[in-house]
């Protein structure tokens, strides 16, 4: 790959994202249907410079606002939710370095990101007692380096990555992130993801068998949560942006389908409405769906601005406000994504259920992605904050 573009600021980043999305939209249904992994599309994404937009300015990046980053994800997800999901962890682990990396680690890894290198993810584990029961071990060797052992699941982005950040516990049982090269000895990425949705994310298994890790490739992630932090808020905001994008993409496809392919119901024709798009009942339903999508987009933008405000002056209170705003956006976007992706069939008619049209990918993507973490607990934290002033916990998922 030739040297990637260097994006200069927020406006340019949004323009590039819109251009990428327009191209990615064209092949989204075919990629989903054939489960064709988006290797060339990710190469284009790297070459565009979009993956480096959160690198701090003093290291040569655009350091775009959180609002811009959320909009980038929303726009990409409106075209292809699987493709948008792949770099979510990339930005999360760039953020980890911003927060806890040493000067030398920042210089090295931000240079890698600016050169178009991609971070994957080896975080979650299956079969443990709960999602934060991390059993992968990072054992220190006599020379100060480490050996990494464990098995990870739902490793979105790992198959396409140059570096795989691995969440593991060190000998002191504290959480660390080890940044491991994709071709490290003892590291195996297994493409065994078979989810009904987000089919091309390759969110499979990562096996780690005595993987050597130099000491300067390990970041003390546990320190992130010892004070006010925005790690969880940013990570969850990107998930909310993906859900909002799915809703927007599904609504746009429904509009196009009804305008060009749907037949009018005969009773509507009898009342003087010769096309499906002129059916007053469909017009009403589209209006309702548009309001829901606008609400999700508005809450997303508000949450992103709240995160940006907290970045400027980070305190326990500003971090709590950011987390609550993101939680509200995430709950709403998840509901709207599933609702609109399902209503697509309701408004479009029987033909829209044909497998050959691939419209069901929106619902499958929405239903799969919104299982990432339960919205019901976010509602609980919003209620506790409102009634009792209880700040949300610092566990990285809020």
mmCIF file of C-alpha atoms in Angstrom:
data_model
loop_
_atom_site.group_PDB
_atom_site.id
_atom_site.type_symbol
_atom_site.label_atom_id
_atom_site.label_comp_id
_atom_site.label_asym_id
_atom_site.label_seq_id
_atom_site.Cartn_x
_atom_site.Cartn_y
_atom_site.Cartn_z
ATOM 1 C CA UNK A 1 0.000 0.000 0.000
ATOM 2 C CA UNK A 2 1.306 3.455 -0.895
ATOM 3 C CA UNK A 3 1.571 6.095 1.825
ATOM 4 C CA UNK A 4 -1.944 6.896 3.065
ATOM 5 C CA UNK A 5 -3.482 10.323 2.789
ATOM 6 C CA UNK A 6 -3.148 12.631 5.760
ATOM 7 C CA UNK A 7 -6.494 14.175 6.656
ATOM 8 C CA UNK A 8 -6.197 17.773 7.766
ATOM 9 C CA UNK A 9 -9.305 18.330 9.863
ATOM 10 C CA UNK A 10 -12.924 17.563 10.705
ATOM 11 C CA UNK A 11 -14.477 18.831 7.488
ATOM 12 C CA UNK A 12 -12.126 16.830 5.309
ATOM 13 C CA UNK A 13 -12.687 13.731 7.434
ATOM 14 C CA UNK A 14 -16.454 13.950 6.975
ATOM 15 C CA UNK A 15 -16.117 14.486 3.243
ATOM 16 C CA UNK A 16 -13.836 11.466 2.876
ATOM 17 C CA UNK A 17 -16.220 9.329 4.974
ATOM 18 C CA UNK A 18 -19.150 10.293 2.741
ATOM 19 C CA UNK A 19 -17.142 9.408 -0.357
ATOM 20 C CA UNK A 20 -16.084 6.065 1.094
ATOM 21 C CA UNK A 21 -19.640 5.252 2.157
ATOM 22 C CA UNK A 22 -21.023 5.969 -1.303
ATOM 23 C CA UNK A 23 -18.619 3.438 -2.783
ATOM 24 C CA UNK A 24 -19.004 0.844 -0.036
ATOM 25 C CA UNK A 25 -22.805 0.946 -0.336
ATOM 26 C CA UNK A 26 -22.665 -0.400 -3.892
ATOM 27 C CA UNK A 27 -21.282 -3.800 -2.946
ATOM 28 C CA UNK A 28 -22.685 -4.187 0.575
ATOM 29 C CA UNK A 29 -25.490 -6.627 -0.258
ATOM 30 C CA UNK A 30 -23.214 -8.796 -2.413
ATOM 31 C CA UNK A 31 -20.505 -8.934 0.257
ATOM 32 C CA UNK A 32 -23.074 -9.940 2.848
ATOM 33 C CA UNK A 33 -24.701 -12.563 0.621
ATOM 34 C CA UNK A 34 -21.433 -14.225 -0.358
ATOM 35 C CA UNK A 35 -19.691 -13.482 2.927
ATOM 36 C CA UNK A 36 -16.910 -11.893 0.941
ATOM 37 C CA UNK A 37 -14.547 -10.391 3.476
ATOM 38 C CA UNK A 38 -13.822 -6.728 2.731
ATOM 39 C CA UNK A 39 -10.045 -6.847 2.349
ATOM 40 C CA UNK A 40 -9.890 -4.374 -0.576
ATOM 41 C CA UNK A 41 -12.377 -2.039 1.086
ATOM 42 C CA UNK A 42 -10.312 -1.956 4.272
ATOM 43 C CA UNK A 43 -7.197 -1.232 2.261
ATOM 44 C CA UNK A 44 -9.021 1.741 0.762
ATOM 45 C CA UNK A 45 -10.146 2.835 4.219
ATOM 46 C CA UNK A 46 -6.541 2.733 5.442
ATOM 47 C CA UNK A 47 -5.300 4.587 2.359
ATOM 48 C CA UNK A 48 -7.934 7.294 2.831
ATOM 49 C CA UNK A 49 -6.392 8.404 6.122
ATOM 50 C CA UNK A 50 -9.652 7.983 8.042
ATOM 51 C CA UNK A 51 -8.166 5.467 10.466
ATOM 52 C CA UNK A 52 -5.679 8.070 11.711
ATOM 53 C CA UNK A 53 -8.081 10.941 12.396
ATOM 54 C CA UNK A 54 -7.904 10.593 16.196
ATOM 55 C CA UNK A 55 -4.114 10.663 16.380
ATOM 56 C CA UNK A 56 -3.220 13.763 18.446
ATOM 57 C CA UNK A 57 -2.086 16.780 16.481
ATOM 58 C CA UNK A 58 1.334 16.868 18.142
ATOM 59 C CA UNK A 59 1.992 13.427 16.648
ATOM 60 C CA UNK A 60 0.845 14.475 13.180
ATOM 61 C CA UNK A 61 -2.847 13.520 13.279
ATOM 62 C CA UNK A 62 -6.019 15.519 12.709
ATOM 63 C CA UNK A 63 -7.288 14.898 16.266
ATOM 64 C CA UNK A 64 -10.885 15.322 15.125
ATOM 65 C CA UNK A 65 -13.697 15.911 17.578
ATOM 66 C CA UNK A 66 -15.668 13.034 19.041
ATOM 67 C CA UNK A 67 -18.718 14.414 17.241
ATOM 68 C CA UNK A 68 -16.916 14.058 13.921
ATOM 69 C CA UNK A 69 -15.745 10.536 14.772
ATOM 70 C CA UNK A 70 -19.289 9.449 15.643
ATOM 71 C CA UNK A 71 -20.594 10.902 12.387
ATOM 72 C CA UNK A 72 -17.907 9.045 10.423
ATOM 73 C CA UNK A 73 -19.121 5.765 11.914
ATOM 74 C CA UNK A 74 -22.785 6.626 11.380
ATOM 75 C CA UNK A 75 -22.188 7.417 7.711
ATOM 76 C CA UNK A 76 -20.100 4.283 7.097
ATOM 77 C CA UNK A 77 -22.628 2.069 8.896
ATOM 78 C CA UNK A 78 -25.482 3.475 6.823
ATOM 79 C CA UNK A 79 -23.683 1.944 3.838
ATOM 80 C CA UNK A 80 -22.319 -1.295 5.335
ATOM 81 C CA UNK A 81 -22.684 -2.031 9.052
ATOM 82 C CA UNK A 82 -20.216 -4.914 8.940
ATOM 83 C CA UNK A 83 -17.524 -2.784 7.381
ATOM 84 C CA UNK A 84 -18.151 0.021 9.880
ATOM 85 C CA UNK A 85 -17.908 -2.398 12.800
ATOM 86 C CA UNK A 86 -14.411 -3.597 11.885
ATOM 87 C CA UNK A 87 -12.498 -0.397 12.832
ATOM 88 C CA UNK A 88 -14.486 0.259 16.025
ATOM 89 C CA UNK A 89 -11.861 -1.470 18.156
ATOM 90 C CA UNK A 90 -9.111 0.248 16.187
ATOM 91 C CA UNK A 91 -10.234 3.608 17.528
ATOM 92 C CA UNK A 92 -10.837 2.234 21.022
ATOM 93 C CA UNK A 93 -7.249 1.042 21.265
ATOM 94 C CA UNK A 94 -5.850 4.230 19.758
ATOM 95 C CA UNK A 95 -7.713 5.872 22.635
ATOM 96 C CA UNK A 96 -6.079 3.512 25.159
ATOM 97 C CA UNK A 97 -2.676 4.669 23.954
ATOM 98 C CA UNK A 98 -3.720 8.308 24.195
ATOM 99 C CA UNK A 99 -4.674 7.731 27.816
ATOM 100 C CA UNK A 100 -2.038 5.328 29.150
ATOM 101 C CA UNK A 101 0.747 4.971 26.593
ATOM 102 C CA UNK A 102 4.235 6.234 27.337
ATOM 103 C CA UNK A 103 5.756 8.916 25.124
ATOM 104 C CA UNK A 104 7.756 6.257 23.294
ATOM 105 C CA UNK A 105 4.702 4.026 22.811
ATOM 106 C CA UNK A 106 2.682 6.940 21.462
ATOM 107 C CA UNK A 107 5.409 7.936 19.034
ATOM 108 C CA UNK A 108 5.746 4.400 17.720
ATOM 109 C CA UNK A 109 2.112 3.359 17.502
ATOM 110 C CA UNK A 110 0.722 6.663 16.310
ATOM 111 C CA UNK A 111 3.364 6.506 13.596
ATOM 112 C CA UNK A 112 2.065 3.054 12.684
ATOM 113 C CA UNK A 113 -1.517 4.338 12.509
ATOM 114 C CA UNK A 114 -0.506 7.305 10.348
ATOM 115 C CA UNK A 115 1.231 4.826 8.047
ATOM 116 C CA UNK A 116 -2.107 3.046 7.525
ATOM 117 C CA UNK A 117 -1.652 0.180 9.977
ATOM 118 C CA UNK A 118 -4.804 -1.218 11.571
ATOM 119 C CA UNK A 119 -5.501 -2.334 15.148
ATOM 120 C CA UNK A 120 -7.776 -5.324 15.698
ATOM 121 C CA UNK A 121 -9.172 -6.637 18.952
ATOM 122 C CA UNK A 122 -8.729 -9.658 21.199
ATOM 123 C CA UNK A 123 -10.795 -8.753 24.207
ATOM 124 C CA UNK A 124 -13.826 -10.920 24.948
ATOM 125 C CA UNK A 125 -13.707 -14.528 26.110
ATOM 126 C CA UNK A 126 -16.392 -17.184 25.862
ATOM 127 C CA UNK A 127 -17.324 -19.633 28.598
ATOM 128 C CA UNK A 128 -16.234 -17.473 31.520
ATOM 129 C CA UNK A 129 -18.560 -16.431 34.342
ATOM 130 C CA UNK A 130 -19.248 -12.972 32.836
ATOM 131 C CA UNK A 131 -17.897 -10.575 30.229
ATOM 132 C CA UNK A 132 -15.325 -8.989 32.554
ATOM 133 C CA UNK A 133 -13.970 -12.328 33.756
ATOM 134 C CA UNK A 134 -10.735 -12.121 31.738
ATOM 135 C CA UNK A 135 -8.526 -15.198 32.081
ATOM 136 C CA UNK A 136 -5.910 -14.585 29.406
ATOM 137 C CA UNK A 137 -2.560 -14.271 31.210
ATOM 138 C CA UNK A 138 0.412 -12.046 30.626
ATOM 139 C CA UNK A 139 3.301 -13.699 32.486
ATOM 140 C CA UNK A 140 6.502 -11.749 33.080
ATOM 141 C CA UNK A 141 9.767 -13.410 32.098
ATOM 142 C CA UNK A 142 13.137 -12.896 33.839
ATOM 143 C CA UNK A 143 14.275 -10.426 31.151
ATOM 144 C CA UNK A 144 11.229 -8.188 31.731
ATOM 145 C CA UNK A 145 9.316 -9.288 28.635
ATOM 146 C CA UNK A 146 6.101 -11.322 28.735
ATOM 147 C CA UNK A 147 4.477 -14.500 27.484
ATOM 148 C CA UNK A 148 0.816 -14.293 26.525
ATOM 149 C CA UNK A 149 -1.574 -17.254 26.792
ATOM 150 C CA UNK A 150 -5.325 -17.463 26.283
ATOM 151 C CA UNK A 151 -8.227 -17.780 23.858
ATOM 152 C CA UNK A 152 -10.344 -14.845 22.689
ATOM 153 C CA UNK A 153 -13.690 -14.762 20.913
ATOM 154 C CA UNK A 154 -15.705 -12.078 19.070
ATOM 155 C CA UNK A 155 -12.366 -10.706 17.883
ATOM 156 C CA UNK A 156 -13.687 -8.215 15.339
ATOM 157 C CA UNK A 157 -10.941 -6.787 13.185
ATOM 158 C CA UNK A 158 -8.240 -9.257 14.199
ATOM 159 C CA UNK A 159 -8.211 -11.074 10.868
ATOM 160 C CA UNK A 160 -7.582 -7.790 9.031
ATOM 161 C CA UNK A 161 -5.202 -6.235 11.558
ATOM 162 C CA UNK A 162 -1.525 -5.362 11.538
ATOM 163 C CA UNK A 163 -1.545 -5.163 15.352
ATOM 164 C CA UNK A 164 -3.880 -7.022 17.701
ATOM 165 C CA UNK A 165 -4.415 -5.408 21.112
ATOM 166 C CA UNK A 166 -4.980 -8.207 23.619
ATOM 167 C CA UNK A 167 -6.714 -7.653 26.962
ATOM 168 C CA UNK A 168 -5.005 -9.783 29.596
ATOM 169 C CA UNK A 169 -4.252 -10.005 33.301
ATOM 170 C CA UNK A 170 -0.676 -9.723 34.484
ATOM 171 C CA UNK A 171 0.830 -11.518 37.476
ATOM 172 C CA UNK A 172 -0.672 -8.900 39.800
ATOM 173 C CA UNK A 173 -4.125 -9.692 38.306
ATOM 174 C CA UNK A 174 -4.465 -6.164 36.921
ATOM 175 C CA UNK A 175 -5.712 -5.634 33.366
ATOM 176 C CA UNK A 176 -3.189 -4.712 30.692
ATOM 177 C CA UNK A 177 -3.328 -4.370 26.928
ATOM 178 C CA UNK A 178 -0.588 -6.109 24.954
ATOM 179 C CA UNK A 179 -0.140 -4.810 21.394
ATOM 180 C CA UNK A 180 0.875 -7.895 19.431
ATOM 181 C CA UNK A 181 1.835 -8.087 15.726
ATOM 182 C CA UNK A 182 -0.652 -10.079 13.651
ATOM 183 C CA UNK A 183 2.164 -12.430 12.565
ATOM 184 C CA UNK A 184 3.618 -12.994 16.052
ATOM 185 C CA UNK A 185 4.715 -16.596 16.765
ATOM 186 C CA UNK A 186 2.072 -18.486 18.737
ATOM 187 C CA UNK A 187 -0.779 -16.198 17.629
ATOM 188 C CA UNK A 188 -3.498 -17.735 15.454
ATOM 189 C CA UNK A 189 -6.594 -16.000 14.106
ATOM 190 C CA UNK A 190 -9.405 -18.391 13.239
ATOM 191 C CA UNK A 191 -12.109 -17.188 10.850
ATOM 192 C CA UNK A 192 -14.953 -19.078 12.538
ATOM 193 C CA UNK A 193 -17.523 -16.308 12.979
ATOM 194 C CA UNK A 194 -20.935 -17.547 11.809
ATOM 195 C CA UNK A 195 -23.303 -14.919 13.147
ATOM 196 C CA UNK A 196 -26.566 -14.358 11.316
ATOM 197 C CA UNK A 197 -25.674 -10.670 11.005
ATOM 198 C CA UNK A 198 -22.500 -8.647 10.543
ATOM 199 C CA UNK A 199 -21.393 -11.578 8.448
ATOM 200 C CA UNK A 200 -18.235 -10.013 7.046
ATOM 201 C CA UNK A 201 -16.700 -8.724 10.286
ATOM 202 C CA UNK A 202 -14.750 -11.987 10.722
ATOM 203 C CA UNK A 203 -15.375 -11.693 14.476
ATOM 204 C CA UNK A 204 -13.826 -15.072 15.172
ATOM 205 C CA UNK A 205 -11.317 -16.627 17.543
ATOM 206 C CA UNK A 206 -7.795 -15.592 18.500
ATOM 207 C CA UNK A 207 -5.572 -18.244 20.084
ATOM 208 C CA UNK A 208 -2.491 -17.180 22.037
ATOM 209 C CA UNK A 209 0.044 -19.850 22.882
ATOM 210 C CA UNK A 210 3.185 -18.549 24.599
ATOM 211 C CA UNK A 211 3.182 -15.425 22.440
ATOM 212 C CA UNK A 212 6.295 -13.337 23.221
ATOM 213 C CA UNK A 213 5.584 -9.689 24.045
ATOM 214 C CA UNK A 214 8.300 -7.082 24.684
ATOM 215 C CA UNK A 215 7.759 -4.960 27.782
ATOM 216 C CA UNK A 216 7.381 -1.785 25.720
ATOM 217 C CA UNK A 217 4.356 -3.228 23.929
ATOM 218 C CA UNK A 218 2.281 -3.500 27.127
ATOM 219 C CA UNK A 219 0.010 -0.728 28.457
ATOM 220 C CA UNK A 220 -1.443 -0.690 32.028
ATOM 221 C CA UNK A 221 -5.118 -0.506 31.115
ATOM 222 C CA UNK A 222 -6.320 -0.847 34.721
ATOM 223 C CA UNK A 223 -5.078 2.674 35.422
ATOM 224 C CA UNK A 224 -7.657 3.998 32.960
ATOM 225 C CA UNK A 225 -10.436 3.368 35.466
ATOM 226 C CA UNK A 226 -8.825 4.845 38.580
ATOM 227 C CA UNK A 227 -10.068 8.340 37.857
ATOM 228 C CA UNK A 228 -12.602 10.081 35.652
ATOM 229 C CA UNK A 229 -12.405 8.568 32.186
ATOM 230 C CA UNK A 230 -14.107 8.617 28.796
ATOM 231 C CA UNK A 231 -12.868 5.237 27.573
ATOM 232 C CA UNK A 232 -16.244 3.541 27.910
ATOM 233 C CA UNK A 233 -18.195 6.553 26.694
ATOM 234 C CA UNK A 234 -16.221 6.779 23.447
ATOM 235 C CA UNK A 235 -16.359 3.023 22.810
ATOM 236 C CA UNK A 236 -20.114 2.933 23.414
ATOM 237 C CA UNK A 237 -20.670 6.059 21.350
ATOM 238 C CA UNK A 238 -19.181 4.332 18.316
ATOM 239 C CA UNK A 239 -21.521 1.381 18.850
ATOM 240 C CA UNK A 240 -24.440 3.832 19.047
ATOM 241 C CA UNK A 241 -23.252 5.446 15.821
ATOM 242 C CA UNK A 242 -23.253 2.076 14.082
ATOM 243 C CA UNK A 243 -26.828 1.410 15.228
ATOM 244 C CA UNK A 244 -27.940 4.872 14.107
ATOM 245 C CA UNK A 245 -26.265 4.234 10.765
ATOM 246 C CA UNK A 246 -28.080 0.930 10.337
ATOM 247 C CA UNK A 247 -31.398 2.695 10.959
ATOM 248 C CA UNK A 248 -30.556 5.423 8.466
ATOM 249 C CA UNK A 249 -29.433 2.935 5.821
ATOM 250 C CA UNK A 250 -32.514 0.766 6.267
ATOM 251 C CA UNK A 251 -34.836 3.762 5.977
ATOM 252 C CA UNK A 252 -33.089 4.982 2.808
ATOM 253 C CA UNK A 253 -33.422 1.546 1.206
ATOM 254 C CA UNK A 254 -37.090 1.381 2.177
ATOM 255 C CA UNK A 255 -37.717 4.769 0.565
ATOM 256 C CA UNK A 256 -35.992 3.727 -2.653
ATOM 257 C CA UNK A 257 -37.789 0.376 -2.743
ATOM 258 C CA UNK A 258 -41.256 1.881 -2.259
ATOM 259 C CA UNK A 259 -40.592 4.571 -4.833
ATOM 260 C CA UNK A 260 -39.341 2.184 -7.510
ATOM 261 C CA UNK A 261 -40.536 -1.371 -6.849
ATOM 262 C CA UNK A 262 -43.483 -1.649 -4.459
ATOM 263 C CA UNK A 263 -46.972 -2.105 -5.881
ATOM 264 C CA UNK A 264 -49.770 -0.054 -4.345
ATOM 265 C CA UNK A 265 -52.433 -1.829 -2.301
ATOM 266 C CA UNK A 266 -55.595 -2.089 -4.390
ATOM 267 C CA UNK A 267 -57.720 -0.231 -1.842
ATOM 268 C CA UNK A 268 -55.305 2.687 -1.996
ATOM 269 C CA UNK A 269 -55.625 2.691 -5.800
ATOM 270 C CA UNK A 270 -59.416 2.643 -5.494
ATOM 271 C CA UNK A 271 -59.141 5.801 -3.383
ATOM 272 C CA UNK A 272 -57.121 7.580 -6.047
ATOM 273 C CA UNK A 273 -53.515 6.798 -5.085
ATOM 274 C CA UNK A 274 -51.986 5.016 -8.104
ATOM 275 C CA UNK A 275 -48.503 4.361 -6.629
ATOM 276 C CA UNK A 276 -47.273 2.915 -3.353
ATOM 277 C CA UNK A 277 -45.442 6.157 -2.554
ATOM 278 C CA UNK A 278 -48.781 8.028 -2.651
ATOM 279 C CA UNK A 279 -50.532 5.685 -0.201
ATOM 280 C CA UNK A 280 -51.462 7.938 2.767
ATOM 281 C CA UNK A 281 -50.980 5.091 5.233
ATOM 282 C CA UNK A 282 -47.450 4.477 3.962
ATOM 283 C CA UNK A 283 -46.740 8.204 4.042
ATOM 284 C CA UNK A 284 -47.810 8.221 7.700
ATOM 285 C CA UNK A 285 -45.580 5.278 8.548
ATOM 286 C CA UNK A 286 -42.570 6.735 6.783
ATOM 287 C CA UNK A 287 -43.091 9.959 8.708
ATOM 288 C CA UNK A 288 -43.081 8.028 11.978
ATOM 289 C CA UNK A 289 -39.917 6.164 11.039
ATOM 290 C CA UNK A 290 -38.171 9.358 9.925
ATOM 291 C CA UNK A 291 -38.905 10.935 13.313
ATOM 292 C CA UNK A 292 -37.400 7.950 15.099
ATOM 293 C CA UNK A 293 -34.252 8.076 12.971
ATOM 294 C CA UNK A 294 -33.913 11.819 13.514
ATOM 295 C CA UNK A 295 -34.267 11.290 17.264
ATOM 296 C CA UNK A 296 -31.501 8.686 17.271
ATOM 297 C CA UNK A 297 -29.233 10.947 15.210
ATOM 298 C CA UNK A 298 -29.913 13.917 17.486
ATOM 299 C CA UNK A 299 -29.153 11.985 20.670
ATOM 300 C CA UNK A 300 -25.979 10.657 19.059
ATOM 301 C CA UNK A 301 -24.786 14.158 18.197
ATOM 302 C CA UNK A 302 -25.709 15.473 21.646
ATOM 303 C CA UNK A 303 -23.832 12.635 23.344
ATOM 304 C CA UNK A 304 -20.772 13.217 21.180
ATOM 305 C CA UNK A 305 -20.736 16.920 22.029
ATOM 306 C CA UNK A 306 -21.068 16.038 25.718
ATOM 307 C CA UNK A 307 -18.013 13.778 25.421
ATOM 308 C CA UNK A 308 -16.108 16.570 23.688
ATOM 309 C CA UNK A 309 -17.035 18.979 26.475
ATOM 310 C CA UNK A 310 -15.833 16.475 29.081
ATOM 311 C CA UNK A 311 -12.528 16.050 27.227
ATOM 312 C CA UNK A 312 -11.927 19.761 27.620
ATOM 313 C CA UNK A 313 -12.402 19.639 31.398
ATOM 314 C CA UNK A 314 -12.432 16.054 32.667
ATOM 315 C CA UNK A 315 -13.876 15.650 36.146
ATOM 316 C CA UNK A 316 -15.991 13.008 37.871
ATOM 317 C CA UNK A 317 -19.084 15.057 37.067
ATOM 318 C CA UNK A 318 -18.272 15.771 33.417
ATOM 319 C CA UNK A 319 -17.331 12.120 32.840
ATOM 320 C CA UNK A 320 -20.619 11.013 34.407
ATOM 321 C CA UNK A 321 -22.592 13.418 32.212
ATOM 322 C CA UNK A 322 -20.826 12.043 29.149
ATOM 323 C CA UNK A 323 -21.512 8.427 30.085
ATOM 324 C CA UNK A 324 -25.196 9.110 30.750
ATOM 325 C CA UNK A 325 -25.597 11.020 27.484
ATOM 326 C CA UNK A 326 -23.958 8.176 25.566
ATOM 327 C CA UNK A 327 -26.117 5.609 27.370
ATOM 328 C CA UNK A 328 -29.271 7.467 26.290
ATOM 329 C CA UNK A 329 -28.017 7.617 22.707
ATOM 330 C CA UNK A 330 -27.058 3.944 22.703
ATOM 331 C CA UNK A 331 -30.400 2.735 24.089
ATOM 332 C CA UNK A 332 -32.343 4.802 21.556
ATOM 333 C CA UNK A 333 -30.166 3.954 18.565
ATOM 334 C CA UNK A 334 -30.396 0.232 19.335
ATOM 335 C CA UNK A 335 -34.189 0.365 19.545
ATOM 336 C CA UNK A 336 -34.512 2.434 16.388
ATOM 337 C CA UNK A 337 -32.132 0.246 14.382
ATOM 338 C CA UNK A 338 -34.156 -2.889 15.083
ATOM 339 C CA UNK A 339 -37.479 -1.095 14.610
ATOM 340 C CA UNK A 340 -36.658 0.526 11.275
ATOM 341 C CA UNK A 341 -34.857 -2.502 9.871
ATOM 342 C CA UNK A 342 -37.973 -4.572 10.651
ATOM 343 C CA UNK A 343 -40.414 -1.927 9.410
ATOM 344 C CA UNK A 344 -38.579 -1.921 6.084
ATOM 345 C CA UNK A 345 -40.491 -5.087 5.174
ATOM 346 C CA UNK A 346 -43.775 -3.764 6.528
ATOM 347 C CA UNK A 347 -43.704 -0.719 4.240
ATOM 348 C CA UNK A 348 -42.069 -2.353 1.225
ATOM 349 C CA UNK A 349 -44.220 -5.441 0.848
ATOM 350 C CA UNK A 350 -43.622 -9.112 0.117
ATOM 351 C CA UNK A 351 -41.066 -8.619 -2.617
ATOM 352 C CA UNK A 352 -38.688 -6.957 -0.174
ATOM 353 C CA UNK A 353 -38.269 -10.311 1.605
ATOM 354 C CA UNK A 354 -36.608 -11.894 -1.424
ATOM 355 C CA UNK A 355 -33.159 -13.140 -0.580
ATOM 356 C CA UNK A 356 -31.835 -11.815 -3.869
ATOM 357 C CA UNK A 357 -32.489 -8.205 -2.811
ATOM 358 C CA UNK A 358 -30.509 -8.606 0.406
ATOM 359 C CA UNK A 359 -32.605 -6.119 2.364
ATOM 360 C CA UNK A 360 -32.744 -8.466 5.328
ATOM 361 C CA UNK A 361 -29.098 -7.694 6.054
ATOM 362 C CA UNK A 362 -30.160 -4.486 7.814
ATOM 363 C CA UNK A 363 -32.331 -6.343 10.324
ATOM 364 C CA UNK A 364 -29.764 -9.114 10.814
ATOM 365 C CA UNK A 365 -27.018 -6.565 11.355
ATOM 366 C CA UNK A 366 -29.159 -4.555 13.779
ATOM 367 C CA UNK A 367 -30.303 -7.565 15.745
ATOM 368 C CA UNK A 368 -26.764 -8.956 15.982
ATOM 369 C CA UNK A 369 -24.954 -5.725 16.783
ATOM 370 C CA UNK A 370 -27.437 -4.604 19.451
ATOM 371 C CA UNK A 371 -26.642 -7.766 21.433
ATOM 372 C CA UNK A 372 -23.187 -6.362 22.210
ATOM 373 C CA UNK A 373 -24.250 -5.302 25.708
ATOM 374 C CA UNK A 374 -27.695 -5.059 27.338
ATOM 375 C CA UNK A 375 -29.525 -1.748 27.014
ATOM 376 C CA UNK A 376 -31.541 -2.527 30.140
ATOM 377 C CA UNK A 377 -28.541 -1.820 32.360
ATOM 378 C CA UNK A 378 -27.968 1.512 30.670
ATOM 379 C CA UNK A 379 -31.566 2.450 31.441
ATOM 380 C CA UNK A 380 -30.927 1.502 35.076
ATOM 381 C CA UNK A 381 -27.874 3.750 35.300
ATOM 382 C CA UNK A 382 -29.754 6.643 33.694
ATOM 383 C CA UNK A 383 -32.553 6.247 36.252
ATOM 384 C CA UNK A 384 -30.158 6.012 39.207
ATOM 385 C CA UNK A 385 -28.319 9.107 38.032
ATOM 386 C CA UNK A 386 -31.548 11.043 37.638
ATOM 387 C CA UNK A 387 -33.178 10.012 40.920
ATOM 388 C CA UNK A 388 -30.215 9.672 43.257
ATOM 389 C CA UNK A 389 -27.336 11.449 41.551
ATOM 390 C CA UNK A 390 -25.463 8.141 41.407
ATOM 391 C CA UNK A 391 -22.605 8.394 38.935
ATOM 392 C CA UNK A 392 -22.319 5.461 36.499
ATOM 393 C CA UNK A 393 -19.606 2.895 37.225
ATOM 394 C CA UNK A 394 -16.176 3.011 35.613
ATOM 395 C CA UNK A 395 -16.117 -0.385 33.951
ATOM 396 C CA UNK A 396 -15.596 0.602 30.331
ATOM 397 C CA UNK A 397 -19.010 -0.419 29.022
ATOM 398 C CA UNK A 398 -20.827 2.832 29.795
#
